[in-house]
PDB file of C-alpha atoms and ligand atoms in Angstrom:
ATOM      1  CA  MET X  89     -29.479 -71.856  12.731  1.00 80.00           C
ATOM      2  CA  SER X  90     -32.285 -71.015  10.357  1.00 89.00           C
ATOM      3  CA  MET X  91     -31.996 -68.187   7.838  1.00 94.00           C
ATOM      4  CA  ASN X  92     -34.638 -65.487   8.253  1.00 97.00           C
ATOM      5  CA  ILE X  93     -35.643 -62.784   5.793  1.00 98.00           C
ATOM      6  CA  ALA X  94     -37.923 -59.992   7.046  1.00 98.00           C
ATOM      7  CA  ILE X  95     -40.004 -57.871   4.680  1.00 98.00           C
ATOM      8  CA  ASP X  96     -41.954 -54.995   6.191  1.00 98.00           C
ATOM      9  CA  GLY X  97     -43.902 -52.184   4.630  1.00 98.00           C
ATOM     10  CA  PRO X  98     -47.292 -50.521   4.292  1.00 97.00           C
ATOM     11  CA  ALA X  99     -50.437 -52.064   2.803  1.00 92.00           C
ATOM     12  CA  GLY X 100     -50.309 -52.638  -0.937  1.00 91.00           C
ATOM     13  CA  ALA X 101     -46.531 -52.296  -1.353  1.00 95.00           C
ATOM     14  CA  GLY X 102     -46.417 -55.761  -2.944  1.00 94.00           C
ATOM     15  CA  LYS X 103     -44.883 -57.591   0.016  1.00 96.00           C
ATOM     16  CA  SER X 104     -46.834 -60.833  -0.240  1.00 94.00           C
ATOM     17  CA  THR X 105     -46.553 -61.243  -4.029  1.00 95.00           C
ATOM     18  CA  ILE X 106     -42.822 -60.611  -3.859  1.00 97.00           C
ATOM     19  CA  ALA X 107     -42.196 -62.679  -0.730  1.00 97.00           C
ATOM     20  CA  LYS X 108     -44.054 -65.645  -2.243  1.00 96.00           C
ATOM     21  CA  MET X 109     -41.936 -65.540  -5.423  1.00 96.00           C
ATOM     22  CA  LEU X 110     -38.726 -65.187  -3.455  1.00 97.00           C
ATOM     23  CA  ALA X 111     -39.652 -68.047  -1.147  1.00 96.00           C
ATOM     24  CA  LYS X 112     -40.039 -70.290  -4.209  1.00 94.00           C
ATOM     25  CA  GLN X 113     -36.756 -69.124  -5.702  1.00 95.00           C
ATOM     26  CA  LEU X 114     -34.861 -69.634  -2.419  1.00 94.00           C
ATOM     27  CA  GLY X 115     -36.685 -72.774  -1.259  1.00 94.00           C
ATOM     28  CA  PHE X 116     -37.826 -71.005   1.920  1.00 95.00           C
ATOM     29  CA  ILE X 117     -41.168 -71.105   3.715  1.00 96.00           C
ATOM     30  CA  TYR X 118     -43.276 -67.983   3.234  1.00 97.00           C
ATOM     31  CA  VAL X 119     -45.029 -66.691   6.343  1.00 97.00           C
ATOM     32  CA  ASP X 120     -47.736 -64.060   5.794  1.00 97.00           C
ATOM     33  CA  THR X 121     -48.248 -62.522   9.243  1.00 98.00           C
ATOM     34  CA  GLY X 122     -50.960 -60.126   8.025  1.00 97.00           C
ATOM     35  CA  ALA X 123     -53.148 -63.174   7.349  1.00 98.00           C
ATOM     36  CA  MET X 124     -52.846 -64.129  11.038  1.00 98.00           C
ATOM     37  CA  TYR X 125     -54.057 -60.669  12.153  1.00 98.00           C
ATOM     38  CA  ARG X 126     -56.835 -60.935   9.586  1.00 98.00           C
ATOM     39  CA  ALA X 127     -57.928 -64.310  11.017  1.00 98.00           C
ATOM     40  CA  MET X 128     -58.131 -62.791  14.505  1.00 98.00           C
ATOM     41  CA  ALA X 129     -60.116 -59.836  13.119  1.00 98.00           C
ATOM     42  CA  TYR X 130     -62.449 -62.189  11.263  1.00 98.00           C
ATOM     43  CA  ASN X 131     -63.109 -64.064  14.501  1.00 98.00           C
ATOM     44  CA  PHE X 132     -63.942 -60.875  16.420  1.00 98.00           C
ATOM     45  CA  LEU X 133     -66.220 -59.651  13.611  1.00 98.00           C
ATOM     46  CA  SER X 134     -68.057 -62.983  13.396  1.00 97.00           C
ATOM     47  CA  ARG X 135     -68.622 -62.987  17.150  1.00 97.00           C
ATOM     48  CA  GLY X 136     -69.907 -59.398  17.059  1.00 97.00           C
ATOM     49  CA  ILE X 137     -67.263 -58.208  19.530  1.00 97.00           C
ATOM     50  CA  ASP X 138     -66.828 -54.434  19.677  1.00 97.00           C
ATOM     51  CA  THR X 139     -63.346 -53.933  18.262  1.00 95.00           C
ATOM     52  CA  ALA X 140     -63.054 -50.551  19.979  1.00 96.00           C
ATOM     53  CA  ASP X 141     -63.294 -52.325  23.364  1.00 97.00           C
ATOM     54  CA  GLU X 142     -59.753 -53.446  24.182  1.00 97.00           C
ATOM     55  CA  GLU X 143     -60.805 -55.371  27.297  1.00 97.00           C
ATOM     56  CA  ALA X 144     -63.403 -57.354  25.378  1.00 97.00           C
ATOM     57  CA  ILE X 145     -60.845 -58.120  22.666  1.00 98.00           C
ATOM     58  CA  ALA X 146     -58.232 -59.213  25.220  1.00 97.00           C
ATOM     59  CA  ALA X 147     -60.800 -61.528  26.837  1.00 97.00           C
ATOM     60  CA  ALA X 148     -61.836 -62.884  23.424  1.00 96.00           C
ATOM     61  CA  CYS X 149     -58.179 -63.667  22.595  1.00 96.00           C
ATOM     62  CA  THR X 150     -58.138 -66.406  25.216  1.00 94.00           C
ATOM     63  CA  ASP X 151     -60.410 -68.620  23.139  1.00 91.00           C
ATOM     64  CA  VAL X 152     -59.010 -67.951  19.693  1.00 95.00           C
ATOM     65  CA  ASP X 153     -56.486 -70.335  18.245  1.00 95.00           C
ATOM     66  CA  VAL X 154     -54.622 -69.263  15.096  1.00 97.00           C
ATOM     67  CA  THR X 155     -52.197 -71.665  13.414  1.00 95.00           C
ATOM     68  CA  ILE X 156     -50.900 -72.109   9.906  1.00 95.00           C
ATOM     69  CA  ALA X 157     -50.476 -75.058   7.595  1.00 95.00           C
ATOM     70  CA  TYR X 158     -49.246 -75.444   4.012  1.00 93.00           C
ATOM     71  CA  GLU X 159     -51.183 -76.913   1.089  1.00 93.00           C
ATOM     72  CA  ASN X 160     -49.261 -77.235  -2.184  1.00 88.00           C
ATOM     73  CA  GLY X 161     -46.793 -74.702  -0.798  1.00 87.00           C
ATOM     74  CA  GLU X 162     -49.541 -72.119  -0.058  1.00 91.00           C
ATOM     75  CA  GLN X 163     -50.025 -70.850   3.485  1.00 94.00           C
ATOM     76  CA  GLN X 164     -53.431 -71.695   4.965  1.00 97.00           C
ATOM     77  CA  VAL X 165     -54.581 -69.932   8.125  1.00 97.00           C
ATOM     78  CA  LEU X 166     -56.516 -72.098  10.533  1.00 97.00           C
ATOM     79  CA  LEU X 167     -58.830 -70.346  12.962  1.00 98.00           C
ATOM     80  CA  ASN X 168     -59.848 -72.729  15.744  1.00 97.00           C
ATOM     81  CA  GLY X 169     -58.966 -75.525  13.313  1.00 96.00           C
ATOM     82  CA  GLU X 170     -61.029 -74.147  10.401  1.00 97.00           C
ATOM     83  CA  ASN X 171     -59.381 -72.941   7.193  1.00 98.00           C
ATOM     84  CA  VAL X 172     -60.325 -69.242   6.789  1.00 98.00           C
ATOM     85  CA  ASN X 173     -58.121 -68.350   3.807  1.00 97.00           C
ATOM     86  CA  GLY X 174     -61.149 -67.734   1.599  1.00 96.00           C
ATOM     87  CA  VAL X 175     -62.822 -65.180   3.875  1.00 97.00           C
ATOM     88  CA  ILE X 176     -60.066 -62.943   5.254  1.00 97.00           C
ATOM     89  CA  ARG X 177     -59.156 -60.943   2.128  1.00 91.00           C
ATOM     90  CA  THR X 178     -61.958 -58.364   2.303  1.00 89.00           C
ATOM     91  CA  GLU X 179     -61.347 -54.650   2.960  1.00 86.00           C
ATOM     92  CA  GLU X 180     -63.506 -54.899   6.103  1.00 93.00           C
ATOM     93  CA  VAL X 181     -61.355 -57.670   7.564  1.00 96.00           C
ATOM     94  CA  GLY X 182     -58.144 -55.810   6.565  1.00 93.00           C
ATOM     95  CA  ASN X 183     -59.239 -52.580   8.215  1.00 91.00           C
ATOM     96  CA  THR X 184     -60.397 -54.426  11.335  1.00 96.00           C
ATOM     97  CA  ALA X 185     -57.074 -56.304  11.456  1.00 97.00           C
ATOM     98  CA  SER X 186     -55.300 -52.955  11.370  1.00 94.00           C
ATOM     99  CA  ALA X 187     -57.440 -51.698  14.276  1.00 95.00           C
ATOM    100  CA  VAL X 188     -57.134 -54.751  16.542  1.00 97.00           C
ATOM    101  CA  SER X 189     -53.429 -55.265  15.805  1.00 97.00           C
ATOM    102  CA  ALA X 190     -52.801 -52.216  18.015  1.00 96.00           C
ATOM    103  CA  TYR X 191     -53.771 -54.254  21.106  1.00 97.00           C
ATOM    104  CA  SER X 192     -51.037 -56.003  23.091  1.00 97.00           C
ATOM    105  CA  ALA X 193     -53.122 -59.150  23.735  1.00 97.00           C
ATOM    106  CA  VAL X 194     -53.571 -59.686  19.987  1.00 97.00           C
ATOM    107  CA  ARG X 195     -49.910 -59.056  19.182  1.00 97.00           C
ATOM    108  CA  ALA X 196     -48.521 -61.183  22.019  1.00 95.00           C
ATOM    109  CA  LYS X 197     -50.405 -64.210  20.790  1.00 95.00           C
ATOM    110  CA  LEU X 198     -49.313 -63.935  17.173  1.00 97.00           C
ATOM    111  CA  VAL X 199     -45.724 -62.783  17.706  1.00 97.00           C
ATOM    112  CA  LYS X 200     -45.088 -65.925  19.787  1.00 95.00           C
ATOM    113  CA  LEU X 201     -46.269 -68.153  16.934  1.00 95.00           C
ATOM    114  CA  GLN X 202     -44.230 -66.159  14.379  1.00 97.00           C
ATOM    115  CA  LYS X 203     -41.008 -66.480  16.396  1.00 97.00           C
ATOM    116  CA  GLN X 204     -41.541 -70.241  16.769  1.00 96.00           C
ATOM    117  CA  LEU X 205     -41.983 -70.660  13.011  1.00 95.00           C
ATOM    118  CA  ALA X 206     -38.825 -68.686  12.225  1.00 97.00           C
ATOM    119  CA  ALA X 207     -36.743 -70.571  14.786  1.00 96.00           C
ATOM    120  CA  LYS X 208     -37.352 -73.938  13.206  1.00 94.00           C
ATOM    121  CA  SER X 209     -37.273 -73.180   9.450  1.00 94.00           C
ATOM    122  CA  ASP X 210     -35.698 -70.913   6.850  1.00 96.00           C
ATOM    123  CA  VAL X 211     -38.466 -68.359   6.417  1.00 97.00           C
ATOM    124  CA  ILE X 212     -39.286 -65.253   4.516  1.00 98.00           C
ATOM    125  CA  MET X 213     -41.790 -63.441   6.701  1.00 98.00           C
ATOM    126  CA  ASP X 214     -43.708 -60.307   5.810  1.00 98.00           C
ATOM    127  CA  GLY X 215     -45.648 -57.865   7.952  1.00 98.00           C
ATOM    128  CA  ARG X 216     -45.213 -54.547   9.738  1.00 97.00           C
ATOM    129  CA  ASP X 217     -42.910 -55.306  12.688  1.00 97.00           C
ATOM    130  CA  ILE X 218     -40.895 -58.296  11.504  1.00 98.00           C
ATOM    131  CA  GLY X 219     -37.466 -56.636  11.205  1.00 98.00           C
ATOM    132  CA  SER X 220     -38.025 -54.319  14.161  1.00 97.00           C
ATOM    133  CA  CYS X 221     -39.657 -56.660  16.667  1.00 97.00           C
ATOM    134  CA  VAL X 222     -40.473 -60.252  15.667  1.00 98.00           C
ATOM    135  CA  LEU X 223     -37.114 -61.166  14.101  1.00 98.00           C
ATOM    136  CA  PRO X 224     -34.623 -58.481  15.132  1.00 97.00           C
ATOM    137  CA  GLU X 225     -31.792 -60.929  14.284  1.00 97.00           C
ATOM    138  CA  ALA X 226     -33.041 -61.622  10.728  1.00 97.00           C
ATOM    139  CA  GLN X 227     -30.057 -61.898   8.375  1.00 96.00           C
ATOM    140  CA  VAL X 228     -31.776 -59.863   5.644  1.00 97.00           C
ATOM    141  CA  LYS X 229     -34.268 -57.056   6.293  1.00 98.00           C
ATOM    142  CA  ILE X 230     -36.178 -55.202   3.611  1.00 98.00           C
ATOM    143  CA  TYR X 231     -38.505 -52.222   3.964  1.00 98.00           C
ATOM    144  CA  LEU X 232     -40.688 -52.279   0.873  1.00 98.00           C
ATOM    145  CA  THR X 233     -42.811 -49.268   0.075  1.00 98.00           C
ATOM    146  CA  ALA X 234     -44.477 -47.414  -2.829  1.00 98.00           C
ATOM    147  CA  SER X 235     -46.378 -44.139  -3.169  1.00 98.00           C
ATOM    148  CA  THR X 236     -49.940 -44.064  -1.839  1.00 98.00           C
ATOM    149  CA  ALA X 237     -51.328 -43.462  -5.349  1.00 97.00           C
ATOM    150  CA  VAL X 238     -49.484 -46.487  -6.781  1.00 97.00           C
ATOM    151  CA  ARG X 239     -50.551 -48.728  -3.896  1.00 97.00           C
ATOM    152  CA  ALA X 240     -54.187 -47.634  -4.237  1.00 97.00           C
ATOM    153  CA  LYS X 241     -54.150 -48.278  -7.987  1.00 96.00           C
ATOM    154  CA  ARG X 242     -52.683 -51.768  -7.460  1.00 93.00           C
ATOM    155  CA  ARG X 243     -55.387 -52.628  -4.913  1.00 91.00           C
ATOM    156  CA  TYR X 244     -58.041 -51.201  -7.245  1.00 94.00           C
ATOM    157  CA  ASP X 245     -56.771 -53.344 -10.175  1.00 94.00           C
ATOM    158  CA  GLU X 246     -56.677 -56.431  -7.938  1.00 89.00           C
ATOM    159  CA  LEU X 247     -60.284 -55.967  -6.787  1.00 89.00           C
ATOM    160  CA  THR X 248     -61.557 -55.067 -10.265  1.00 95.00           C
ATOM    161  CA  ALA X 249     -59.885 -58.166 -11.720  1.00 95.00           C
ATOM    162  CA  LYS X 250     -61.871 -60.225  -9.208  1.00 89.00           C
ATOM    163  CA  GLY X 251     -65.073 -58.548 -10.443  1.00 94.00           C
ATOM    164  CA  ILE X 252     -65.465 -56.462  -7.270  1.00 89.00           C
ATOM    165  CA  SER X 253     -66.598 -52.923  -8.063  1.00 92.00           C
ATOM    166  CA  CYS X 254     -64.774 -50.270  -6.051  1.00 92.00           C
ATOM    167  CA  ASP X 255     -63.886 -46.604  -5.914  1.00 96.00           C
ATOM    168  CA  LEU X 256     -60.223 -45.659  -6.411  1.00 97.00           C
ATOM    169  CA  MET X 257     -60.462 -42.507  -4.262  1.00 97.00           C
ATOM    170  CA  GLN X 258     -62.066 -44.478  -1.415  1.00 95.00           C
ATOM    171  CA  ILE X 259     -59.320 -47.105  -1.610  1.00 94.00           C
ATOM    172  CA  GLU X 260     -56.685 -44.356  -1.443  1.00 96.00           C
ATOM    173  CA  ARG X 261     -58.374 -42.843   1.624  1.00 96.00           C
ATOM    174  CA  ASP X 262     -58.541 -46.294   3.281  1.00 93.00           C
ATOM    175  CA  ILE X 263     -54.847 -46.880   2.579  1.00 94.00           C
ATOM    176  CA  GLU X 264     -53.967 -43.510   4.111  1.00 96.00           C
ATOM    177  CA  ALA X 265     -56.043 -44.286   7.205  1.00 95.00           C
ATOM    178  CA  ARG X 266     -54.456 -47.741   7.475  1.00 93.00           C
ATOM    179  CA  ASP X 267     -50.914 -46.273   7.157  1.00 96.00           C
ATOM    180  CA  GLU X 268     -51.743 -43.722   9.825  1.00 96.00           C
ATOM    181  CA  ARG X 269     -52.954 -46.422  12.261  1.00 95.00           C
ATOM    182  CA  ASP X 270     -50.181 -48.943  11.488  1.00 95.00           C
ATOM    183  CA  MET X 271     -47.395 -46.327  11.697  1.00 97.00           C
ATOM    184  CA  HIS X 272     -48.578 -44.454  14.764  1.00 97.00           C
ATOM    185  CA  ARG X 273     -49.849 -47.092  17.157  1.00 96.00           C
ATOM    186  CA  GLU X 274     -48.067 -47.396  20.490  1.00 95.00           C
ATOM    187  CA  ILE X 275     -46.953 -51.028  20.267  1.00 95.00           C
ATOM    188  CA  SER X 276     -44.699 -52.192  17.428  1.00 95.00           C
ATOM    189  CA  PRO X 277     -45.653 -49.531  14.890  1.00 96.00           C
ATOM    190  CA  LEU X 278     -44.627 -49.954  11.274  1.00 97.00           C
ATOM    191  CA  VAL X 279     -41.110 -48.517  11.011  1.00 96.00           C
ATOM    192  CA  GLN X 280     -38.110 -49.153   8.843  1.00 97.00           C
ATOM    193  CA  ALA X 281     -35.656 -51.107  11.026  1.00 97.00           C
ATOM    194  CA  GLU X 282     -32.280 -49.351  11.233  1.00 96.00           C
ATOM    195  CA  ASP X 283     -30.541 -52.167   9.370  1.00 97.00           C
ATOM    196  CA  ALA X 284     -33.273 -52.680   6.744  1.00 98.00           C
ATOM    197  CA  VAL X 285     -32.698 -51.968   3.055  1.00 98.00           C
ATOM    198  CA  LEU X 286     -35.290 -49.536   1.669  1.00 98.00           C
ATOM    199  CA  ILE X 287     -36.860 -50.442  -1.666  1.00 98.00           C
ATOM    200  CA  ASP X 288     -39.428 -48.148  -3.270  1.00 97.00           C
ATOM    201  CA  SER X 289     -41.374 -50.254  -5.770  1.00 96.00           C
ATOM    202  CA  SER X 290     -43.411 -47.360  -7.264  1.00 96.00           C
ATOM    203  CA  GLU X 291     -41.455 -47.456 -10.514  1.00 96.00           C
ATOM    204  CA  LEU X 292     -40.323 -51.087 -10.423  1.00 96.00           C
ATOM    205  CA  SER X 293     -41.892 -54.265 -11.788  1.00 95.00           C
ATOM    206  CA  ILE X 294     -42.527 -57.215  -9.487  1.00 96.00           C
ATOM    207  CA  ASN X 295     -39.657 -59.103 -11.128  1.00 97.00           C
ATOM    208  CA  GLU X 296     -37.251 -56.215 -10.642  1.00 98.00           C
ATOM    209  CA  VAL X 297     -38.025 -56.102  -6.917  1.00 98.00           C
ATOM    210  CA  VAL X 298     -37.726 -59.888  -6.577  1.00 98.00           C
ATOM    211  CA  GLN X 299     -34.345 -59.837  -8.307  1.00 97.00           C
ATOM    212  CA  GLU X 300     -33.089 -56.943  -6.184  1.00 97.00           C
ATOM    213  CA  ILE X 301     -33.956 -58.757  -2.950  1.00 97.00           C
ATOM    214  CA  TYR X 302     -32.639 -62.058  -4.321  1.00 97.00           C
ATOM    215  CA  GLN X 303     -29.286 -60.400  -4.995  1.00 96.00           C
ATOM    216  CA  ILE X 304     -29.197 -58.957  -1.474  1.00 96.00           C
ATOM    217  CA  CYS X 305     -29.773 -62.492  -0.138  1.00 94.00           C
ATOM    218  CA  GLN X 306     -27.054 -63.901  -2.400  1.00 92.00           C
ATOM    219  CA  ARG X 307     -24.608 -61.221  -1.243  1.00 91.00           C
ATOM    220  CA  HIS X 308     -25.428 -62.128   2.336  1.00 87.00           C
ATOM    221  CA  ALA X 309     -24.880 -65.845   1.664  1.00 80.00           C
ATOM    222  CA  GLY X 310     -21.648 -65.070  -0.262  1.00 77.00           C
ATOM    223  CA  GLY X 311     -20.361 -62.900   2.577  1.00 71.00           C
ATOM    224  CA  HIS X 312     -20.867 -65.774   4.965  1.00 67.00           C
ATOM    225  CA  ALA X 313     -19.146 -68.295   2.730  1.00 59.00           C
ATOM    226  CA  GLU X 314     -16.163 -65.892   2.385  1.00 57.00           C
ATOM    227  CA  GLY X 315     -16.102 -65.401   6.139  1.00 51.00           C
ATOM    228  CA  ARG X 316     -15.835 -69.151   6.638  1.00 49.00           C
ATOM    229  CA  GLU X 317     -12.989 -69.505   4.093  1.00 50.00           C
ATOM    230  CA  LYS X 318     -10.778 -66.968   5.866  1.00 43.00           C
TER     231      LYS X 318
HETATM  232  O1   DC F1898     -50.604 -57.162   5.418  1.00 66.63           O
HETATM  233  P1   DC F1898     -52.111 -57.145   5.645  1.00 66.63           P
HETATM  234  O2   DC F1898     -52.824 -56.068   4.893  1.00 66.63           O
HETATM  235  O3   DC F1898     -52.721 -58.480   5.411  1.00 66.63           O
HETATM  236  O4   DC F1898     -52.272 -56.820   7.223  1.00 66.63           O
HETATM  237  C1   DC F1898     -53.503 -56.507   7.823  1.00 66.63           C
HETATM  238  C2   DC F1898     -53.257 -55.658   9.065  1.00 66.63           C
HETATM  239  O5   DC F1898     -52.640 -56.445  10.084  1.00 66.63           O
HETATM  240  C3   DC F1898     -52.326 -54.464   8.890  1.00 66.63           C
HETATM  241  O6   DC F1898     -53.010 -53.301   8.477  1.00 66.63           O
HETATM  242  C4   DC F1898     -51.712 -54.278  10.261  1.00 66.63           C
HETATM  243  C5   DC F1898     -51.741 -55.661  10.852  1.00 66.63           C
HETATM  244  N1   DC F1898     -50.418 -56.305  10.865  1.00 66.63           N
HETATM  245  C6   DC F1898     -49.584 -55.995  11.920  1.00 66.63           C
HETATM  246  O7   DC F1898     -49.924 -55.168  12.761  1.00 66.63           O
HETATM  247  N2   DC F1898     -48.380 -56.605  12.028  1.00 66.63           N
HETATM  248  C7   DC F1898     -47.977 -57.492  11.112  1.00 66.63           C
HETATM  249  N3   DC F1898     -46.790 -58.103  11.260  1.00 66.63           N
HETATM  250  C8   DC F1898     -48.799 -57.799  10.005  1.00 66.63           C
HETATM  251  C9   DC F1898     -50.024 -57.169   9.887  1.00 66.63           C
END
């Protein structure tokens, strides 16, 4: 049976940076599920489909194919066979992904792919509903969060470092709106799974969070080895 680690949390909590580092340390495959929702959103935006129209989105889902591949250990998202990694990281695509991820047709398609990936490999998967819905049997579940102000500042620094000019207050408002949508939608809202460990990274460095989760994984592995010895 494969070992599965689920990391959920709101936008900008550091999930992908941390999950990537952990995946390297543990020799696991990293699966970024947000990138899959972003690829779907990018497709709908490019086709000019009204994202407020659930029926139109459900119909559009039938001719969208999202898969993933790995290049030098980095996840690449393929949209109808084309690599879209370079175009899905904008705020527009992120906000649209948040909006369309509320629709069951969009989720059904991606959750199926995510479950298949986790069944065949040891994965560390991050998203919003991994511990609660996609991988309810994951051996380790983490709910990673940070204050809104800290998350907004991190996103601001990230964008500024890329030379993109942005407004910190606007980013904070966008994050609040995104949290509101992701946490209060009807299907698979962002929640802390009952058996997830809560980590607030507001005052922690990336390395401190990685080490904390690594130790939780080691304790899990140790517990299993002990169980087998008895
Ligand atoms: O993690 P991210 O910012 O790349 O995700 C973009 C949006 O996709 C997020 O706001 C909500 C949605 N999403 C989701 O509904 N379920 C997931 N497992 C991952 C992302």
